[in-house]
Coordinates of C-alpha atoms in Angstrom, one line a residue:
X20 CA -58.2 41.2 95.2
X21 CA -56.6 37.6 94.3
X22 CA -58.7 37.7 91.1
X23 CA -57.3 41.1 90.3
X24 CA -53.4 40.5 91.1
X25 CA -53.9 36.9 89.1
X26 CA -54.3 39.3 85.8
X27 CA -52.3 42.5 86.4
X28 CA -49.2 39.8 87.3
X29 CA -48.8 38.2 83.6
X30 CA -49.4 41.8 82.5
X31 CA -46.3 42.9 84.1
X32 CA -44.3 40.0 83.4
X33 CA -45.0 40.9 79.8
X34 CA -43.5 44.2 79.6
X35 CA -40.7 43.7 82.1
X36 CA -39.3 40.7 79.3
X37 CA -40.2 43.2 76.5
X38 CA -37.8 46.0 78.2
X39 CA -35.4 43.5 79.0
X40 CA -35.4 42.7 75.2
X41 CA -35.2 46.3 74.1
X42 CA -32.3 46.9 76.5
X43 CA -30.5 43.9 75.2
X44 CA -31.0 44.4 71.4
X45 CA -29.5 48.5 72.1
X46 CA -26.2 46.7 74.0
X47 CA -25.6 44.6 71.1
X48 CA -22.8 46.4 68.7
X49 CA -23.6 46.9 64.7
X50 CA -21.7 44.7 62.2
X51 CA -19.1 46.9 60.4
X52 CA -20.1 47.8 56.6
X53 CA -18.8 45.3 54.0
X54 CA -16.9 47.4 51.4
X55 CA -18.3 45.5 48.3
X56 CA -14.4 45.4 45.9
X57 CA -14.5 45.3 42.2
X58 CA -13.2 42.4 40.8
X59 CA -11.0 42.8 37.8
X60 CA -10.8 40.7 34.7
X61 CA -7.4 39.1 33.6
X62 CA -6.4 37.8 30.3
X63 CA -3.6 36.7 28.8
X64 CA -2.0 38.6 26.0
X65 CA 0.9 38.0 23.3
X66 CA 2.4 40.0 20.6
X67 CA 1.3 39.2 17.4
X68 CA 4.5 38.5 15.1
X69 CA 4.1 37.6 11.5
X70 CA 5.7 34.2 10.2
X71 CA 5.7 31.6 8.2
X72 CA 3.7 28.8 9.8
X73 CA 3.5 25.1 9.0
X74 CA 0.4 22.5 8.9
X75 CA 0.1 19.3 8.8
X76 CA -2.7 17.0 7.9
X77 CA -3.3 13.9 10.3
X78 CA -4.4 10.5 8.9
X79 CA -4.8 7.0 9.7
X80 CA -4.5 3.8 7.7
X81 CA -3.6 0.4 7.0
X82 CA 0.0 -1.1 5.7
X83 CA 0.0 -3.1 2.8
X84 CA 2.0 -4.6 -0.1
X85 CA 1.7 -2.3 -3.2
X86 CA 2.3 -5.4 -5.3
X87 CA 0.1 -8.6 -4.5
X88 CA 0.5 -11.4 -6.6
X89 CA -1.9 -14.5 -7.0
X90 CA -0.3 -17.6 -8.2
X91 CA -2.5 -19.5 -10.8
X92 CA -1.2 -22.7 -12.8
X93 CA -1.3 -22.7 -16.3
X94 CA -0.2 -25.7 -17.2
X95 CA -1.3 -29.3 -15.7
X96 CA 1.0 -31.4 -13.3
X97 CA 2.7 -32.5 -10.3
X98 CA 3.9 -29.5 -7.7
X99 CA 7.6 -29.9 -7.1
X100 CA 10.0 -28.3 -4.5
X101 CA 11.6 -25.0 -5.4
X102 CA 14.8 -23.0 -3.6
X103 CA 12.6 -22.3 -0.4
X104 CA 9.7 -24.2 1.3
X105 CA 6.1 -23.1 -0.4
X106 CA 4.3 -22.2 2.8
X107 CA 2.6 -19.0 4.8
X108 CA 5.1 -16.7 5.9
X109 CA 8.7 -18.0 4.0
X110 CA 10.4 -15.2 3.0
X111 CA 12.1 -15.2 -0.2
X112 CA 14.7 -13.2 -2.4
X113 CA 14.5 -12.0 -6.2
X114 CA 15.2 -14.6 -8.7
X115 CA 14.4 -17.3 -6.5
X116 CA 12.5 -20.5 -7.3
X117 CA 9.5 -20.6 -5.8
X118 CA 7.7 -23.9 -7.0
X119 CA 7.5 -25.7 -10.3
X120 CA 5.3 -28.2 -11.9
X121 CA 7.0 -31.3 -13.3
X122 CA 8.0 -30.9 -17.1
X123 CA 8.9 -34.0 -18.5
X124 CA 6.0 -34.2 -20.4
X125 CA 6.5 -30.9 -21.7
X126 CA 10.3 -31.2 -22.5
X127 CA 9.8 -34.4 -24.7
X128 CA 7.1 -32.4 -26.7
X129 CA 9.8 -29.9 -27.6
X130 CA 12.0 -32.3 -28.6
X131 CA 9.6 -34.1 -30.7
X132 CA 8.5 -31.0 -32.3
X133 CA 12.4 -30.0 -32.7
X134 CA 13.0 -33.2 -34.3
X135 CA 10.5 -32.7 -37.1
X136 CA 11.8 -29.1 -37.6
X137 CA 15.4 -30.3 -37.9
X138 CA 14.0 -32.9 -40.7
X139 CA 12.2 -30.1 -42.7
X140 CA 15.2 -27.4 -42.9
X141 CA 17.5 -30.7 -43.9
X142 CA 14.9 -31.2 -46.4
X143 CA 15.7 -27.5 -47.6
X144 CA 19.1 -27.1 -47.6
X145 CA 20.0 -29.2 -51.0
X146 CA 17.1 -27.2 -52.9
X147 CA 19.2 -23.8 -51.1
X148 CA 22.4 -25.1 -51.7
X149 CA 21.4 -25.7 -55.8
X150 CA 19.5 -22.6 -56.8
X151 CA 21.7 -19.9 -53.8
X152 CA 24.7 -21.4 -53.3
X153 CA 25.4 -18.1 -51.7
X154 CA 23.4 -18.0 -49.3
X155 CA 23.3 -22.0 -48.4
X156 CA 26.3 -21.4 -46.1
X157 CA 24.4 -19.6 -44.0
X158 CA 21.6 -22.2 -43.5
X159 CA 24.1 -24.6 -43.3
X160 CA 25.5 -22.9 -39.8
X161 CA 22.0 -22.4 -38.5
X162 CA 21.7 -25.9 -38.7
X163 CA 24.5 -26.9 -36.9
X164 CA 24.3 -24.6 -34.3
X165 CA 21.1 -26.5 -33.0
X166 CA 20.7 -27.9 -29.9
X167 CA 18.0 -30.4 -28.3
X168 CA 19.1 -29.0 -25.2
X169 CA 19.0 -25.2 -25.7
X170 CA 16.5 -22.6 -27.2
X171 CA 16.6 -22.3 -30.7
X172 CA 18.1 -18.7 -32.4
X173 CA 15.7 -17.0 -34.3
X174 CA 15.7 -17.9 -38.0
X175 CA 18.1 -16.4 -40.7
X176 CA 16.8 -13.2 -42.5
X177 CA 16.9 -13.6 -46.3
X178 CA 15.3 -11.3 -49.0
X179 CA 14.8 -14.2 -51.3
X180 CA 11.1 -15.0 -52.3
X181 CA 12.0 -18.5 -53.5
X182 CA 14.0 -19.4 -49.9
X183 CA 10.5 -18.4 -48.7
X184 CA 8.4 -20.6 -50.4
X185 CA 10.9 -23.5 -50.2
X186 CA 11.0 -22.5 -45.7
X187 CA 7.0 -22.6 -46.2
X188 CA 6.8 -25.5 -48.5
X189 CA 8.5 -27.9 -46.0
X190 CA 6.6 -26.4 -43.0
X191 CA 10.1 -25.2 -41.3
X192 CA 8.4 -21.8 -40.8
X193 CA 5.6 -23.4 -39.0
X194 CA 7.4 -25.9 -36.8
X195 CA 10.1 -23.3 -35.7
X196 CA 7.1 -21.2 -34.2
X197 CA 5.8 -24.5 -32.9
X198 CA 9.0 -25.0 -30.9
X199 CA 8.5 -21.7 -29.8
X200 CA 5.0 -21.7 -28.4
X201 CA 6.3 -25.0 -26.8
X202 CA 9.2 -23.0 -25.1
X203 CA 7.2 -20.6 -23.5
X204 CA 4.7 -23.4 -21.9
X205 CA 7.4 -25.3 -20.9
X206 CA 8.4 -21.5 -18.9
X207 CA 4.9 -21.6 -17.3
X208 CA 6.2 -24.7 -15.4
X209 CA 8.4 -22.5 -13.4
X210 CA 7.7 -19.7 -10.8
X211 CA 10.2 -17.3 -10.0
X212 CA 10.3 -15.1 -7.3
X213 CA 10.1 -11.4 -9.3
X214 CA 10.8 -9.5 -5.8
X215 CA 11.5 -9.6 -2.6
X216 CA 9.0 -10.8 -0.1
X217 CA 6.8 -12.8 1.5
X218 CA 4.6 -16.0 1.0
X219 CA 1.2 -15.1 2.5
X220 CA -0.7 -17.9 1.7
X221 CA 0.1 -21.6 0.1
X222 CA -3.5 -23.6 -1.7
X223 CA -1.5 -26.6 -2.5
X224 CA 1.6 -27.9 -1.0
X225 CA 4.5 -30.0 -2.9
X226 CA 3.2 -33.3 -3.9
X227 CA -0.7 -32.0 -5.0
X228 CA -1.3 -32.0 -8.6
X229 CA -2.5 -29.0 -10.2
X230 CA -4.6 -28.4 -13.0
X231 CA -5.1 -25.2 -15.5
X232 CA -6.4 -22.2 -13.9
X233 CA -5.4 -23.5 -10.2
X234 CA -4.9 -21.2 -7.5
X235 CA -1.5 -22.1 -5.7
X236 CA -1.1 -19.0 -3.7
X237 CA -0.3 -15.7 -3.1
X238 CA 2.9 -13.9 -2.6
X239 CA 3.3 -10.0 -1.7
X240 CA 6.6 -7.4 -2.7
X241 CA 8.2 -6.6 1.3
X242 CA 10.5 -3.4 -0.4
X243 CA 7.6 -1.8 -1.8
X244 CA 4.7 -1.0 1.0
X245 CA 2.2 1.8 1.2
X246 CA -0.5 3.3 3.0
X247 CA -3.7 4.2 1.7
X248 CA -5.1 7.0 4.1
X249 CA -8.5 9.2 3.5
X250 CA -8.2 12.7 3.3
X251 CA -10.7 15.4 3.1
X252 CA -11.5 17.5 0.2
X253 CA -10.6 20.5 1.4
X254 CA -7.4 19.8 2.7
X255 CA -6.1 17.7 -0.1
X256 CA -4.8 20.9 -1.6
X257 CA -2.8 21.4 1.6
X258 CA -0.7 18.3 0.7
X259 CA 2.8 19.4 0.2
X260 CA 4.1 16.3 -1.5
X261 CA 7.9 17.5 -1.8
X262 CA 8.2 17.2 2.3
X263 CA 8.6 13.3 4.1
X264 CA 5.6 11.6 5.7
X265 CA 6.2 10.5 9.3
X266 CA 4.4 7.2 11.0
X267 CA 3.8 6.4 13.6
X268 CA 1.6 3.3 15.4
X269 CA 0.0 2.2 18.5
X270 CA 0.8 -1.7 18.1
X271 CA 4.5 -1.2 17.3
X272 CA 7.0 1.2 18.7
X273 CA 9.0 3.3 16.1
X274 CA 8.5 5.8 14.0
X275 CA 9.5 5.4 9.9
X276 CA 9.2 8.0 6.8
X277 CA 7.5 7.7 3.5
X278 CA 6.4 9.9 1.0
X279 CA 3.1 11.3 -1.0
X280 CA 3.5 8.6 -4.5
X281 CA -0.1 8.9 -5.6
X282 CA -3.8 11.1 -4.9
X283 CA -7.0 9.6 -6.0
X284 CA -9.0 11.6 -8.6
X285 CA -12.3 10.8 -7.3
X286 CA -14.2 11.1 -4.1
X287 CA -16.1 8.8 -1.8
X288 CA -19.3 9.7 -2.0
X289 CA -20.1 8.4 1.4
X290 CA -17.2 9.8 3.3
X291 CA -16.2 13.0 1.1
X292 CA -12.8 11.5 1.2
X293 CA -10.0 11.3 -1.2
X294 CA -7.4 8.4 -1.1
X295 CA -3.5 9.7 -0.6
X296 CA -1.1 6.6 -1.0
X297 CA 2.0 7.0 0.8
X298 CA 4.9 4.6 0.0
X299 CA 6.8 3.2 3.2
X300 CA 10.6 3.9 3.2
X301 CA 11.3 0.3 4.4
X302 CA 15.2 1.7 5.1
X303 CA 14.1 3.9 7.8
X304 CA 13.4 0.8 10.2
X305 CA 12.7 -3.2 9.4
X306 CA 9.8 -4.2 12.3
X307 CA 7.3 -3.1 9.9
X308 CA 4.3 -5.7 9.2
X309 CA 2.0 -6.0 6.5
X310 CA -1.8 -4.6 7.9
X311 CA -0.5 -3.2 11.0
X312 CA -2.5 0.1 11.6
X313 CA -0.4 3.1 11.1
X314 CA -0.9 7.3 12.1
X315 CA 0.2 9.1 9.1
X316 CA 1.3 13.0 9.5
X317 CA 1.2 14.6 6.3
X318 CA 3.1 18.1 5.8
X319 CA 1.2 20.8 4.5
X320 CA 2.4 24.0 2.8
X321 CA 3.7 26.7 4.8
X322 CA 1.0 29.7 5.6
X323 CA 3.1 32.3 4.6
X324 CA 2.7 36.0 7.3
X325 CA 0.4 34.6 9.5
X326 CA 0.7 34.0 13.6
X327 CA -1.3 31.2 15.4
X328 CA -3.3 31.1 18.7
X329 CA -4.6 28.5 20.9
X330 CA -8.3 27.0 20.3
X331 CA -9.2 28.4 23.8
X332 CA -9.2 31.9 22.7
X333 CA -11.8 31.4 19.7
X334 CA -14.9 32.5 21.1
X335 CA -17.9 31.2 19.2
X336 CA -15.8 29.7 16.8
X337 CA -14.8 32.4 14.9
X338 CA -14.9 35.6 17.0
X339 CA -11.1 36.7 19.3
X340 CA -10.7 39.0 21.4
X341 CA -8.3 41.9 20.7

């Protein structure tokens, strides 16, 4: 009897938990149905108007001086002090002396070599003043109107073949031009400043002695600056040169104008760029250094009946929707 009850008991516990089971699982409620929404797609939309639109090209590039200038010495001497100090960074005005190289020597060749040429027209002037006395008032004046301390006036014109040969004869022909070639070496003693601007660099200082073909420095133009920027082939026929170039730069705060002065001819074959210079309209602000890095916005021509839209609605770059 035990032996019997020991295996119809776990029998009946089974099935009384599985019909405690059922009958739980039927009290529990269903979930309500989810109503599945549709979503719907929104887009933004504009009306298209026809206009003229403007384009620009962006650039960068470096500011420089459009006119460099190396100072070489043609002549051989002492450096001497000019109207400003010879050294990195002195500015300078037009007309100014900038250095010299001692003359002396130079000075007392052209008054040698005007000496002799005064001795050979003196020579002349009797044989003149016997065979044209006509025209040996006019040498006579010339004459007198030299000075060892000013440039010589360019000889008297006379359509007389024997004047000539009595002007060659006596070598007056050949001294004048002597005294000439002399004046313009003793003017290669002398720098003047031909522009406004800057002294970038100095090789020798006042005091050093230079010889022929010495670098002495270098000195750049400060009202004449431009930019050299690259451009891409295709948009160089963009460029409207008759509208003002605006700069801007990252290093200094400001923002100046310029304008399209010149567009390379050729390309780089590397790049596939074409050089646009842009002169700097120094008028338009003064805190402007040479080889500070510039932004350069070029104006383009106008797209004439056109309407623009933002990059995010080009879908595989070149498909829109519509």
């Amino acid at each position: 009897m035990k032996k019997r009850l020991l295996i119809i008991l776990p029998i009946l516990i089974l099935v009384a938990g599985f019909v405690a089971m059922r009958v739980l699982i039927g009290m529990k409620s269903e979930p309500p149905e989810r109503v599945q929404q549709q979503r719907l797609k929104v887009v933004g939309a504009d009306v298209v108007e026809y206009r003229n639109i403007p384009t620009s090209i962006t650039a960068y590039g470096r500011l420089t001086s459009a006119q460099p200038i190396v100072l070489f010495s043609e002549v051989a001497g002492t450096l001497l002090q000019g109207d400003v100090p010879f050294q990195p960074a002195q500015s300078f005005k037009k007309g100014d002396l900038l250095l010299k190289i001692d003359d002396r020597q130079i000075r007392l060749d052209i008054n040698t070599t005007k000496s002799d040429f005064l001795t050979a027209l003196a020579t002349v002037l009797p044989e003149i003043k016997v065979d044209f006395p006509d025209e040996y008032q006019k040498w006579q004046n010339y004459f007198d109107s030299c000075d060892f301390d000013e440039c010589f006036q360019p000889l008297p014109q006379t359509d007389e073949q024997k004047i000539k040969l009595f002007l060659s004869r006596f070598n007056v022909y050949k001294l004048f031009y002597a005294v000439q070639n002399l004046q313009i070496r003793l003017e290669k003693h002398y720098f003047y400043a031909p522009f406004n601007g800057s002294i970038v660099s100095a090789d020798l200082r006042v005091g050093s002695t230079a010889r022929n073909g010495t670098r002495l420095g270098e000195i750049i133009n400060l009202d004449h600056l431009e930019v050299e920027v690259p451009v891409q082939a295709l948009d160089i026929n963009w460029i409207d040169r008759s509208k003002p170039v605006t700069f801007t730069s990252s290093e200094i705060s400001g923002e100046w104008q310029g304008s399209v002065e010149r567009i390379g001819k050729s390309i780089d074959t590397r790049t596939q760029t074409i050089p646009v210079f842009i002169n700097v309209n120094r008028t338009s602000g003064n805190n402007l250094y040479n080889g500070v890095f510039l932004e350069a916005n070029i104006p383009g021509t106008d797209i004439e009946k056109a309407f623009s839209i933002p990059n995010r609605a080009i879908y595989n770059d070149k498909n829109v929707y519509c």
